[in-house]
mmCIF file of C-alpha atoms and ligand atoms in Angstrom:
data_model
loop_
_atom_site.group_PDB
_atom_site.id
_atom_site.type_symbol
_atom_site.label_atom_id
_atom_site.label_comp_id
_atom_site.label_asym_id
_atom_site.label_seq_id
_atom_site.Cartn_x
_atom_site.Cartn_y
_atom_site.Cartn_z
ATOM 1 C CA MET A 1 0.013 0.019 -0.040
ATOM 2 C CA THR A 2 1.340 3.444 -0.900
ATOM 3 C CA LYS A 3 2.060 5.660 2.031
ATOM 4 C CA LEU A 4 -0.438 8.457 2.271
ATOM 5 C CA GLU A 5 0.081 11.523 4.447
ATOM 6 C CA LYS A 6 -3.391 12.842 4.506
ATOM 7 C CA ILE A 7 -6.861 11.782 3.256
ATOM 8 C CA VAL A 8 -9.910 14.011 2.930
ATOM 9 C CA LEU A 9 -13.073 11.995 3.694
ATOM 10 C CA SER A 10 -16.614 12.937 2.621
ATOM 11 C CA TYR A 11 -18.266 12.485 6.055
ATOM 12 C CA SER A 12 -21.837 12.630 7.069
ATOM 13 C CA GLY A 13 -21.389 11.735 10.639
ATOM 14 C CA GLY A 14 -23.636 8.763 10.286
ATOM 15 C CA LEU A 15 -22.732 5.250 11.204
ATOM 16 C CA ASP A 16 -21.223 4.133 7.878
ATOM 17 C CA THR A 17 -18.897 7.066 7.453
ATOM 18 C CA SER A 18 -17.932 6.930 11.193
ATOM 19 C CA ILE A 19 -16.722 3.403 10.574
ATOM 20 C CA ILE A 20 -15.065 4.480 7.398
ATOM 21 C CA LEU A 21 -13.209 7.179 9.312
ATOM 22 C CA LYS A 22 -11.900 4.741 11.793
ATOM 23 C CA TRP A 23 -10.978 2.254 9.097
ATOM 24 C CA LEU A 24 -8.966 4.846 7.142
ATOM 25 C CA GLN A 25 -7.045 5.963 10.301
ATOM 26 C CA GLU A 26 -6.232 2.342 11.082
ATOM 27 C CA THR A 27 -5.500 1.112 7.602
ATOM 28 C CA TYR A 28 -3.382 4.032 6.355
ATOM 29 C CA GLY A 29 -2.158 5.269 9.742
ATOM 30 C CA CYS A 30 -2.396 8.919 8.581
ATOM 31 C CA GLU A 31 -4.268 12.107 9.246
ATOM 32 C CA VAL A 32 -7.947 12.143 7.989
ATOM 33 C CA VAL A 33 -9.598 15.513 7.379
ATOM 34 C CA THR A 34 -13.379 15.303 7.312
ATOM 35 C CA PHE A 35 -15.570 17.261 4.961
ATOM 36 C CA THR A 36 -19.325 17.508 5.658
ATOM 37 C CA ALA A 37 -21.455 19.409 3.144
ATOM 38 C CA ASP A 38 -24.718 21.119 3.949
ATOM 39 C CA LEU A 39 -26.847 20.612 0.926
ATOM 40 C CA GLY A 40 -30.043 21.266 2.650
ATOM 41 C CA GLN A 41 -30.482 17.607 3.737
ATOM 42 C CA GLY A 42 -32.454 18.837 6.804
ATOM 43 C CA GLU A 43 -30.032 17.292 9.265
ATOM 44 C CA GLU A 44 -28.241 18.950 12.101
ATOM 45 C CA LEU A 45 -24.571 19.065 11.119
ATOM 46 C CA GLU A 46 -23.016 20.024 14.446
ATOM 47 C CA PRO A 47 -23.257 16.425 15.733
ATOM 48 C CA ALA A 48 -20.930 15.460 12.850
ATOM 49 C CA ARG A 49 -18.343 17.845 14.253
ATOM 50 C CA ALA A 50 -18.633 16.368 17.693
ATOM 51 C CA LYS A 51 -18.292 12.812 16.420
ATOM 52 C CA ALA A 52 -15.332 13.685 14.176
ATOM 53 C CA GLU A 53 -13.615 15.354 17.275
ATOM 54 C CA MET A 54 -14.250 12.207 19.316
ATOM 55 C CA SER A 55 -12.507 10.200 16.600
ATOM 56 C CA GLY A 56 -9.423 12.420 16.939
ATOM 57 C CA VAL A 57 -9.995 14.506 13.822
ATOM 58 C CA ASN A 58 -8.143 17.837 13.945
ATOM 59 C CA ASP A 59 -9.315 19.387 10.749
ATOM 60 C CA ILE A 60 -13.093 19.356 10.479
ATOM 61 C CA ARG A 61 -14.806 21.032 7.615
ATOM 62 C CA ILE A 62 -18.439 21.726 7.586
ATOM 63 C CA VAL A 63 -19.495 23.844 4.687
ATOM 64 C CA ASP A 64 -22.816 25.377 3.725
ATOM 65 C CA LEU A 65 -23.129 24.626 0.035
ATOM 66 C CA ARG A 66 -26.846 25.283 -0.369
ATOM 67 C CA GLU A 67 -26.576 28.332 -2.647
ATOM 68 C CA GLU A 68 -23.872 26.943 -4.736
ATOM 69 C CA PHE A 69 -25.690 23.716 -5.176
ATOM 70 C CA VAL A 70 -28.894 25.312 -6.422
ATOM 71 C CA SER A 71 -27.422 28.176 -8.514
ATOM 72 C CA ASP A 72 -24.540 26.307 -10.187
ATOM 73 C CA PHE A 73 -25.890 22.753 -10.409
ATOM 74 C CA VAL A 74 -29.648 22.408 -9.995
ATOM 75 C CA PHE A 75 -30.622 25.532 -11.959
ATOM 76 C CA PRO A 76 -28.305 24.832 -14.963
ATOM 77 C CA MET A 77 -29.821 21.294 -15.023
ATOM 78 C CA LEU A 78 -33.339 22.611 -14.842
ATOM 79 C CA ARG A 79 -32.696 25.025 -17.803
ATOM 80 C CA ALA A 80 -32.439 21.734 -19.784
ATOM 81 C CA ASN A 81 -35.722 20.336 -18.319
ATOM 82 C CA ALA A 82 -33.582 17.250 -17.511
ATOM 83 C CA LEU A 83 -35.224 13.957 -16.723
ATOM 84 C CA TYR A 84 -33.512 10.596 -16.630
ATOM 85 C CA GLU A 85 -35.586 7.892 -18.323
ATOM 86 C CA GLY A 86 -38.413 10.340 -18.748
ATOM 87 C CA GLN A 87 -39.110 10.682 -14.997
ATOM 88 C CA TYR A 88 -36.236 11.047 -12.591
ATOM 89 C CA LEU A 89 -35.207 14.687 -11.747
ATOM 90 C CA LEU A 90 -31.619 13.539 -10.890
ATOM 91 C CA GLY A 91 -31.702 14.903 -7.327
ATOM 92 C CA SER A 92 -28.786 12.573 -6.178
ATOM 93 C CA SER A 93 -26.842 12.595 -9.385
ATOM 94 C CA ILE A 94 -26.458 16.366 -9.478
ATOM 95 C CA ALA A 95 -25.152 16.654 -5.898
ATOM 96 C CA ARG A 96 -22.178 14.286 -6.385
ATOM 97 C CA PRO A 97 -20.068 16.474 -8.706
ATOM 98 C CA LEU A 98 -20.466 19.393 -6.182
ATOM 99 C CA ILE A 99 -19.285 17.250 -3.293
ATOM 100 C CA ALA A 100 -16.405 15.968 -5.412
ATOM 101 C CA LYS A 101 -15.414 19.526 -6.396
ATOM 102 C CA HIS A 102 -15.121 20.480 -2.699
ATOM 103 C CA LEU A 103 -13.241 17.261 -1.790
ATOM 104 C CA VAL A 104 -10.713 18.099 -4.414
ATOM 105 C CA GLY A 105 -10.533 21.753 -3.286
ATOM 106 C CA ILE A 106 -9.918 20.846 0.337
ATOM 107 C CA ALA A 107 -7.387 18.161 -0.632
ATOM 108 C CA ARG A 108 -5.435 20.753 -2.579
ATOM 109 C CA GLU A 109 -5.687 23.184 0.196
ATOM 110 C CA VAL A 110 -4.389 20.857 2.941
ATOM 111 C CA GLY A 111 -1.877 19.048 0.713
ATOM 112 C CA ALA A 112 -3.722 15.691 0.752
ATOM 113 C CA HIS A 113 -3.101 13.215 -2.141
ATOM 114 C CA ALA A 114 -6.142 11.204 -1.585
ATOM 115 C CA VAL A 115 -9.907 11.522 -1.016
ATOM 116 C CA ALA A 116 -12.318 8.848 0.287
ATOM 117 C CA HIS A 117 -16.068 8.418 0.003
ATOM 118 C CA GLY A 118 -18.699 6.159 1.559
ATOM 119 C CA ALA A 119 -20.532 5.042 -1.608
ATOM 120 C CA THR A 120 -20.964 1.255 -1.990
ATOM 121 C CA GLY A 121 -19.727 -0.890 -4.722
ATOM 122 C CA LYS A 122 -22.990 -1.417 -6.434
ATOM 123 C CA GLY A 123 -24.359 2.104 -7.034
ATOM 124 C CA ASN A 124 -24.053 5.061 -9.308
ATOM 125 C CA ASP A 125 -22.699 7.322 -6.657
ATOM 126 C CA GLN A 126 -19.167 5.840 -6.611
ATOM 127 C CA VAL A 127 -18.981 6.373 -10.350
ATOM 128 C CA ARG A 128 -20.134 9.931 -10.059
ATOM 129 C CA PHE A 129 -17.675 10.894 -7.293
ATOM 130 C CA GLU A 130 -14.762 9.219 -8.991
ATOM 131 C CA LEU A 131 -15.378 10.503 -12.516
ATOM 132 C CA ALA A 132 -15.673 13.987 -11.102
ATOM 133 C CA VAL A 133 -12.359 13.722 -9.118
ATOM 134 C CA ASN A 134 -10.688 12.257 -12.237
ATOM 135 C CA ALA A 135 -11.828 15.196 -14.328
ATOM 136 C CA LEU A 136 -10.899 17.892 -11.725
ATOM 137 C CA ASP A 137 -7.479 16.529 -10.607
ATOM 138 C CA PRO A 138 -6.102 13.336 -12.030
ATOM 139 C CA SER A 139 -3.274 13.333 -9.456
ATOM 140 C CA ILE A 140 -5.605 12.630 -6.567
ATOM 141 C CA LYS A 141 -6.031 8.979 -5.445
ATOM 142 C CA ILE A 142 -9.490 7.765 -4.554
ATOM 143 C CA ILE A 143 -10.222 5.440 -1.693
ATOM 144 C CA ALA A 144 -13.505 3.565 -1.731
ATOM 145 C CA PRO A 145 -13.560 1.574 1.536
ATOM 146 C CA TRP A 146 -16.747 -0.373 0.528
ATOM 147 C CA ARG A 147 -14.861 -1.924 -2.382
ATOM 148 C CA GLN A 148 -11.619 -2.433 -0.405
ATOM 149 C CA TRP A 149 -12.383 -3.783 3.057
ATOM 150 C CA ASN A 150 -13.521 -7.240 4.130
ATOM 151 C CA ILE A 151 -16.774 -6.075 5.543
ATOM 152 C CA ARG A 152 -19.412 -7.725 3.471
ATOM 153 C CA SER A 153 -22.606 -7.432 5.464
ATOM 154 C CA ARG A 154 -24.456 -5.247 7.887
ATOM 155 C CA MET A 155 -23.657 -7.585 10.678
ATOM 156 C CA GLN A 156 -19.864 -7.387 10.047
ATOM 157 C CA LEU A 157 -20.225 -3.597 9.866
ATOM 158 C CA LEU A 158 -21.847 -3.508 13.354
ATOM 159 C CA GLU A 159 -19.222 -5.909 14.697
ATOM 160 C CA TYR A 160 -16.499 -3.664 13.493
ATOM 161 C CA ALA A 161 -18.173 -0.669 15.185
ATOM 162 C CA GLU A 162 -18.501 -2.560 18.421
ATOM 163 C CA LYS A 163 -14.861 -3.603 18.361
ATOM 164 C CA HIS A 164 -13.670 -0.020 17.782
ATOM 165 C CA HIS A 165 -16.026 1.573 20.240
ATOM 166 C CA ILE A 166 -18.003 3.542 17.655
ATOM 167 C CA PRO A 167 -21.447 4.168 19.142
ATOM 168 C CA VAL A 168 -24.229 2.385 17.215
ATOM 169 C CA PRO A 169 -27.635 4.207 17.639
ATOM 170 C CA SER A 170 -30.264 1.758 18.878
ATOM 171 C CA ASP A 171 -32.336 2.202 15.734
ATOM 172 C CA LYS A 172 -29.330 1.011 13.707
ATOM 173 C CA ARG A 173 -29.006 -2.272 15.643
ATOM 174 C CA GLY A 174 -31.786 -4.185 13.961
ATOM 175 C CA GLU A 175 -32.148 -4.821 10.295
ATOM 176 C CA ALA A 176 -30.451 -2.580 7.696
ATOM 177 C CA PRO A 177 -32.105 0.753 7.337
ATOM 178 C CA PHE A 178 -33.398 2.196 4.114
ATOM 179 C CA SER A 179 -30.751 3.868 1.993
ATOM 180 C CA ILE A 180 -31.763 7.519 1.992
ATOM 181 C CA ASP A 181 -30.128 10.432 0.246
ATOM 182 C CA ALA A 182 -31.518 13.829 0.854
ATOM 183 C CA ASN A 183 -30.725 17.405 -0.309
ATOM 184 C CA LEU A 184 -32.549 20.663 -1.224
ATOM 185 C CA LEU A 185 -33.672 19.041 -4.564
ATOM 186 C CA HIS A 186 -34.994 15.704 -3.351
ATOM 187 C CA THR A 187 -35.119 12.761 -0.952
ATOM 188 C CA SER A 188 -34.465 9.314 -2.412
ATOM 189 C CA THR A 189 -35.207 6.115 -0.629
ATOM 190 C CA GLU A 190 -33.989 2.612 -1.738
ATOM 191 C CA GLY A 191 -33.506 -0.816 -0.181
ATOM 192 C CA LYS A 192 -35.323 -3.060 2.135
ATOM 193 C CA ILE A 193 -38.959 -3.730 1.194
ATOM 194 C CA LEU A 194 -38.527 -1.438 -1.850
ATOM 195 C CA GLU A 195 -36.160 -3.914 -3.438
ATOM 196 C CA ASN A 196 -39.177 -5.873 -4.483
ATOM 197 C CA PRO A 197 -40.862 -3.768 -7.117
ATOM 198 C CA ALA A 198 -44.026 -5.767 -6.743
ATOM 199 C CA GLU A 199 -44.458 -4.473 -3.201
ATOM 200 C CA VAL A 200 -46.412 -1.234 -2.755
ATOM 201 C CA ALA A 201 -44.172 1.351 -0.929
ATOM 202 C CA PRO A 202 -45.437 1.803 2.593
ATOM 203 C CA ASP A 203 -46.578 5.348 3.753
ATOM 204 C CA HIS A 204 -43.739 5.846 6.166
ATOM 205 C CA VAL A 205 -41.199 5.879 3.244
ATOM 206 C CA TYR A 206 -42.357 9.412 2.287
ATOM 207 C CA GLN A 207 -40.643 12.080 4.260
ATOM 208 C CA ARG A 208 -41.327 15.474 2.676
ATOM 209 C CA THR A 209 -44.510 15.243 0.816
ATOM 210 C CA VAL A 210 -47.984 14.560 2.264
ATOM 211 C CA ASP A 211 -50.169 11.848 0.751
ATOM 212 C CA PRO A 212 -52.035 13.594 -2.000
ATOM 213 C CA VAL A 213 -55.242 12.203 -0.498
ATOM 214 C CA ASP A 214 -54.618 14.222 2.606
ATOM 215 C CA ALA A 215 -53.462 17.390 0.685
ATOM 216 C CA PRO A 216 -55.720 20.498 1.045
ATOM 217 C CA ASP A 217 -59.057 20.419 -0.815
ATOM 218 C CA THR A 218 -58.663 24.050 -1.959
ATOM 219 C CA PRO A 219 -56.053 24.709 -4.672
ATOM 220 C CA GLU A 220 -53.292 27.170 -4.116
ATOM 221 C CA ILE A 221 -52.320 29.625 -6.865
ATOM 222 C CA ILE A 222 -48.710 30.699 -7.097
ATOM 223 C CA THR A 223 -46.674 32.810 -9.578
ATOM 224 C CA ILE A 224 -43.002 32.172 -10.353
ATOM 225 C CA GLY A 225 -40.848 34.786 -12.019
ATOM 226 C CA PHE A 226 -38.131 33.777 -14.394
ATOM 227 C CA GLU A 227 -35.015 35.565 -15.731
ATOM 228 C CA ARG A 228 -32.928 34.101 -18.568
ATOM 229 C CA GLY A 229 -34.191 30.626 -17.729
ATOM 230 C CA ASP A 230 -33.739 30.733 -14.043
ATOM 231 C CA PRO A 231 -36.444 31.169 -11.379
ATOM 232 C CA VAL A 232 -35.920 34.425 -9.381
ATOM 233 C CA SER A 233 -39.127 35.100 -7.476
ATOM 234 C CA VAL A 234 -42.271 33.472 -5.949
ATOM 235 C CA ASN A 235 -45.444 35.472 -5.715
ATOM 236 C CA GLY A 236 -43.467 38.703 -6.617
ATOM 237 C CA LYS A 237 -40.927 38.178 -3.930
ATOM 238 C CA SER A 238 -37.335 37.924 -5.081
ATOM 239 C CA MET A 239 -35.343 35.175 -3.564
ATOM 240 C CA THR A 240 -31.904 33.612 -3.685
ATOM 241 C CA PRO A 241 -31.778 30.229 -5.456
ATOM 242 C CA ALA A 242 -31.649 28.124 -2.311
ATOM 243 C CA ALA A 243 -34.309 30.203 -0.552
ATOM 244 C CA LEU A 244 -36.578 29.870 -3.589
ATOM 245 C CA LEU A 245 -36.302 26.115 -3.861
ATOM 246 C CA THR A 246 -36.809 25.784 -0.063
ATOM 247 C CA GLU A 247 -40.020 27.865 -0.414
ATOM 248 C CA LEU A 248 -41.292 25.734 -3.245
ATOM 249 C CA ASN A 249 -40.431 22.524 -1.416
ATOM 250 C CA GLY A 250 -42.664 23.640 1.367
ATOM 251 C CA LEU A 251 -45.568 24.490 -1.007
ATOM 252 C CA GLY A 252 -45.131 21.333 -3.046
ATOM 253 C CA GLY A 253 -44.840 19.141 -0.062
ATOM 254 C CA ARG A 254 -48.051 20.471 1.405
ATOM 255 C CA HIS A 255 -49.939 19.583 -1.779
ATOM 256 C CA GLY A 256 -48.365 16.157 -2.264
ATOM 257 C CA ILE A 257 -46.423 17.244 -5.432
ATOM 258 C CA GLY A 258 -43.382 15.415 -6.795
ATOM 259 C CA ARG A 259 -43.664 11.816 -5.566
ATOM 260 C CA LEU A 260 -42.187 9.176 -7.861
ATOM 261 C CA ASP A 261 -41.967 5.393 -7.520
ATOM 262 C CA LEU A 262 -39.482 4.355 -10.137
ATOM 263 C CA VAL A 263 -37.591 1.305 -11.468
ATOM 264 C CA GLU A 264 -34.524 2.773 -13.182
ATOM 265 C CA ASN A 265 -31.444 1.413 -14.905
ATOM 266 C CA ARG A 266 -28.299 2.119 -13.113
ATOM 267 C CA PHE A 267 -25.102 2.951 -15.007
ATOM 268 C CA ILE A 268 -23.374 -0.028 -13.407
ATOM 269 C CA GLY A 269 -25.752 -2.440 -14.928
ATOM 270 C CA MET A 270 -28.631 -3.440 -12.710
ATOM 271 C CA LYS A 271 -32.173 -2.182 -12.403
ATOM 272 C CA SER A 272 -33.133 -0.616 -9.096
ATOM 273 C CA ARG A 273 -36.343 0.565 -7.495
ATOM 274 C CA GLY A 274 -36.553 3.867 -5.562
ATOM 275 C CA ILE A 275 -38.963 6.367 -4.140
ATOM 276 C CA TYR A 276 -38.246 9.961 -4.939
ATOM 277 C CA GLU A 277 -39.780 13.105 -3.494
ATOM 278 C CA THR A 278 -38.937 16.298 -5.481
ATOM 279 C CA PRO A 279 -41.658 18.722 -4.576
ATOM 280 C CA GLY A 280 -39.947 22.039 -5.552
ATOM 281 C CA GLY A 281 -38.154 20.595 -8.492
ATOM 282 C CA THR A 282 -41.391 19.208 -9.965
ATOM 283 C CA ILE A 283 -43.052 22.624 -9.724
ATOM 284 C CA LEU A 284 -40.066 24.333 -11.308
ATOM 285 C CA LEU A 285 -39.926 21.926 -14.218
ATOM 286 C CA THR A 286 -43.539 22.568 -15.005
ATOM 287 C CA ALA A 287 -43.158 26.298 -14.635
ATOM 288 C CA HIS A 288 -40.003 26.405 -16.709
ATOM 289 C CA ARG A 289 -41.680 24.549 -19.565
ATOM 290 C CA GLY A 290 -44.517 27.047 -19.200
ATOM 291 C CA ILE A 291 -42.293 30.148 -19.710
ATOM 292 C CA GLU A 292 -40.388 28.379 -22.490
ATOM 293 C CA SER A 293 -43.560 27.690 -24.355
ATOM 294 C CA ILE A 294 -44.032 31.429 -25.094
ATOM 295 C CA THR A 295 -40.437 32.522 -25.270
ATOM 296 C CA LEU A 296 -38.596 29.828 -27.247
ATOM 297 C CA ASP A 297 -38.677 29.463 -30.986
ATOM 298 C CA ARG A 298 -40.069 26.203 -32.180
ATOM 299 C CA ALA A 299 -36.905 24.628 -33.659
ATOM 300 C CA ALA A 300 -34.873 25.871 -30.659
ATOM 301 C CA ALA A 301 -37.392 24.256 -28.249
ATOM 302 C CA HIS A 302 -37.455 20.988 -30.246
ATOM 303 C CA LEU A 303 -33.589 20.833 -30.419
ATOM 304 C CA LYS A 304 -33.450 21.247 -26.700
ATOM 305 C CA ASP A 305 -35.924 18.407 -26.343
ATOM 306 C CA GLU A 306 -33.864 16.157 -28.533
ATOM 307 C CA ILE A 307 -30.624 16.630 -26.669
ATOM 308 C CA MET A 308 -32.261 16.492 -23.230
ATOM 309 C CA PRO A 309 -32.160 12.682 -22.760
ATOM 310 C CA ARG A 310 -28.480 12.626 -23.733
ATOM 311 C CA TYR A 311 -27.742 15.505 -21.294
ATOM 312 C CA ALA A 312 -29.674 13.834 -18.490
ATOM 313 C CA GLU A 313 -27.904 10.555 -19.072
ATOM 314 C CA LEU A 314 -24.479 12.396 -18.828
ATOM 315 C CA ILE A 315 -25.523 13.719 -15.416
ATOM 316 C CA TYR A 316 -26.900 10.378 -14.241
ATOM 317 C CA ASN A 317 -23.770 8.571 -15.346
ATOM 318 C CA GLY A 318 -21.471 10.987 -13.625
ATOM 319 C CA PHE A 319 -20.134 12.987 -16.538
ATOM 320 C CA TRP A 320 -20.918 16.520 -15.178
ATOM 321 C CA PHE A 321 -17.356 17.707 -15.615
ATOM 322 C CA ALA A 322 -16.909 16.081 -18.970
ATOM 323 C CA PRO A 323 -16.393 18.272 -22.186
ATOM 324 C CA GLU A 324 -19.552 16.962 -23.835
ATOM 325 C CA ARG A 325 -21.711 17.997 -20.883
ATOM 326 C CA GLU A 326 -20.155 21.463 -20.964
ATOM 327 C CA MET A 327 -20.803 21.722 -24.716
ATOM 328 C CA LEU A 328 -24.427 20.800 -24.328
ATOM 329 C CA GLN A 329 -24.761 23.185 -21.372
ATOM 330 C CA ALA A 330 -23.490 26.015 -23.564
ATOM 331 C CA LEU A 331 -26.179 25.250 -26.113
ATOM 332 C CA ILE A 332 -28.853 25.042 -23.456
ATOM 333 C CA ASP A 333 -27.661 28.285 -21.700
ATOM 334 C CA GLN A 334 -27.694 30.222 -25.001
ATOM 335 C CA SER A 335 -31.290 29.185 -25.665
ATOM 336 C CA GLN A 336 -32.275 30.822 -22.404
ATOM 337 C CA THR A 337 -31.472 34.434 -23.338
ATOM 338 C CA PHE A 338 -35.160 35.440 -23.728
ATOM 339 C CA VAL A 339 -36.689 32.897 -21.233
ATOM 340 C CA SER A 340 -37.925 35.583 -18.846
ATOM 341 C CA GLY A 341 -41.419 36.354 -17.484
ATOM 342 C CA GLU A 342 -43.961 35.030 -15.094
ATOM 343 C CA VAL A 343 -45.839 31.716 -14.859
ATOM 344 C CA THR A 344 -48.920 31.162 -12.766
ATOM 345 C CA LEU A 345 -49.643 27.593 -11.482
ATOM 346 C CA ARG A 346 -52.306 25.867 -9.583
ATOM 347 C CA LEU A 347 -51.107 23.420 -6.944
ATOM 348 C CA TYR A 348 -53.711 20.882 -6.127
ATOM 349 C CA LYS A 349 -53.500 17.286 -4.865
ATOM 350 C CA GLU A 350 -50.332 15.964 -6.404
ATOM 351 C CA SER A 351 -50.449 18.262 -9.465
ATOM 352 C CA ALA A 352 -48.741 21.605 -10.385
ATOM 353 C CA SER A 353 -50.373 22.960 -13.569
ATOM 354 C CA VAL A 354 -49.607 26.016 -15.484
ATOM 355 C CA ILE A 355 -52.742 28.228 -15.773
ATOM 356 C CA SER A 356 -51.228 31.445 -17.225
ATOM 357 C CA ARG A 357 -47.923 32.797 -18.531
ATOM 358 C CA THR A 358 -46.672 36.311 -19.542
ATOM 359 C CA SER A 359 -43.449 37.675 -20.843
ATOM 360 C CA ALA A 360 -42.007 40.856 -22.257
ATOM 361 C CA CYS A 361 -40.081 38.632 -24.665
ATOM 362 C CA SER A 362 -43.060 36.610 -25.810
ATOM 363 C CA LEU A 363 -43.116 35.137 -29.278
ATOM 364 C CA TYR A 364 -46.839 34.397 -28.915
ATOM 365 C CA SER A 365 -48.986 36.463 -31.234
ATOM 366 C CA ALA A 366 -52.775 36.400 -30.570
ATOM 367 C CA ASP A 367 -53.133 38.421 -33.839
ATOM 368 C CA LEU A 368 -51.518 35.631 -35.828
ATOM 369 C CA VAL A 369 -53.362 32.750 -34.282
ATOM 370 C CA THR A 370 -56.817 34.224 -33.806
ATOM 371 C CA PHE A 371 -59.899 32.679 -35.281
ATOM 372 C CA GLU A 372 -61.218 36.236 -35.680
ATOM 373 C CA GLU A 373 -60.473 38.680 -38.471
ATOM 374 C CA SER A 374 -56.858 39.627 -38.103
ATOM 375 C CA ALA A 375 -54.860 42.714 -39.033
ATOM 376 C CA ILE A 376 -51.679 40.696 -39.621
ATOM 377 C CA ALA A 377 -50.958 39.665 -43.172
ATOM 378 C CA TYR A 378 -51.501 36.000 -43.278
ATOM 379 C CA ASP A 379 -52.599 34.541 -46.588
ATOM 380 C CA HIS A 380 -54.775 31.485 -46.221
ATOM 381 C CA HIS A 381 -53.729 30.386 -49.755
ATOM 382 C CA ASP A 382 -50.157 29.970 -48.476
ATOM 383 C CA ALA A 383 -51.467 27.207 -46.232
ATOM 384 C CA GLU A 384 -52.992 25.413 -49.220
ATOM 385 C CA GLY A 385 -49.649 25.277 -51.138
ATOM 386 C CA PHE A 386 -47.849 24.343 -47.868
ATOM 387 C CA ILE A 387 -50.052 21.302 -47.435
ATOM 388 C CA ARG A 388 -49.928 20.412 -51.157
ATOM 389 C CA LEU A 389 -46.181 20.295 -51.183
ATOM 390 C CA ASN A 390 -45.938 18.384 -47.937
ATOM 391 C CA GLY A 391 -48.532 15.892 -49.242
ATOM 392 C CA LEU A 392 -46.659 15.346 -52.495
ATOM 393 C CA ARG A 393 -44.545 12.415 -51.323
ATOM 394 C CA LEU A 394 -47.388 10.973 -49.410
ATOM 395 C CA ARG A 395 -49.537 10.876 -52.545
ATOM 396 C CA SER A 396 -46.782 9.190 -54.530
ATOM 397 C CA TRP A 397 -46.249 6.663 -51.714
ATOM 398 C CA ALA A 398 -49.889 5.889 -51.407
ATOM 399 C CA ALA A 399 -50.327 5.495 -55.188
ATOM 400 C CA ARG A 400 -47.391 3.101 -55.284
ATOM 401 C CA ASN A 401 -48.762 1.090 -52.397
ATOM 402 C CA GLY A 402 -52.143 0.802 -54.311
ATOM 403 C CA ARG A 403 -54.110 2.392 -51.572
HETATM 404 N N1 LIG B 1 -30.781 5.851 -7.670
HETATM 405 C C1 LIG B 1 -30.606 7.256 -7.498
HETATM 406 C C2 LIG B 1 -29.461 7.746 -8.367
HETATM 407 O O1 LIG B 1 -28.586 6.973 -8.663
HETATM 408 C C3 LIG B 1 -30.437 7.619 -6.058
HETATM 409 C C4 LIG B 1 -29.165 7.230 -5.380
HETATM 410 C C5 LIG B 1 -29.237 7.612 -3.925
HETATM 411 N N2 LIG B 1 -28.043 7.357 -3.286
HETATM 412 C C6 LIG B 1 -27.992 6.868 -2.026
HETATM 413 N N3 LIG B 1 -26.798 6.742 -1.490
HETATM 414 N N4 LIG B 1 -29.029 6.455 -1.458
HETATM 415 O O2 LIG B 1 -29.324 8.789 -8.575
#
């Protein structure tokens, strides 16, 4: 094993990363710096400091990344209306490159040559962390304890904790917990009973959205303001990116918006079933499509829709910092120059629907589309020729087929 002087560990303070911390100290006999990111997971982070201190960590980094997460990662992705496999808003996928970026930044700052993460050997997250680190600093070594140590089961993990005097919370003593990943964009839940896609997910899986059946019987009307493709206000009140998403999470959660029960294809090769809750993100996707509907040219909008699955797949597979993602981003960003205005939505029992939209940069022309007499020069005979020429090849084809 190469001698390492310092390792920066992505550390949540939970049981798994506490064990990883101890294992790194023992295995490499070197200083471990912990990095804990506040991504709006809704967890107290100070306990992580206390736990790291107890494990003898001298350099403890707890960083509030909420604004950076939303403005530099979530919003650029929303400009693309990105969905993986048509449904998943990529809440976990988009957080990994940000965490990796800061792991690399801290490693450089403290002169560490390695970073470590607690992602398991079967998931997408290990791929995302490591591809991001590769792209940002190829000289940094990556340690993935779950792929390296001999611990193969939950039981062995608890035994290791016991042996090393790592406190195991009583609720972690029984069977394995759900695998939960939360941040300002979403909560994802996998594992346990959910591993059987034939089983209906129990109610207690849902953490930040009410059951639509219990959502208010009166709809709530909200207005979201956009500037150049990004949401900037709710009901006329300007907000920072993180504050805006937090506000919409509250509204969406109350109305049971943004639940998803999905079987998806992991990059690594297997199918997995998860429950996602993305209340604010779901509202924003609908609102963004609403403002784009009046501000984007048809061909521009369709081109965006064509590249979207590719762009979403790049993010899902961990290629955020790859050149092709940046190229697609440039295209998407350029399309947003005139995507400004306001969208009004109705939130009601699991749905967020656009009910009106306005923009100073609108391409919509009532004069052009109206059924009434119009002042704008539009010659109906043009439509006749347009259809005749488009129909030319269909008439040839049908005649040949003997229809
Ligand atoms: N399957 C989702 C994804 O790959 C969620 C992963 C959640 N991560 C976790 N450690 N529970 O994006």
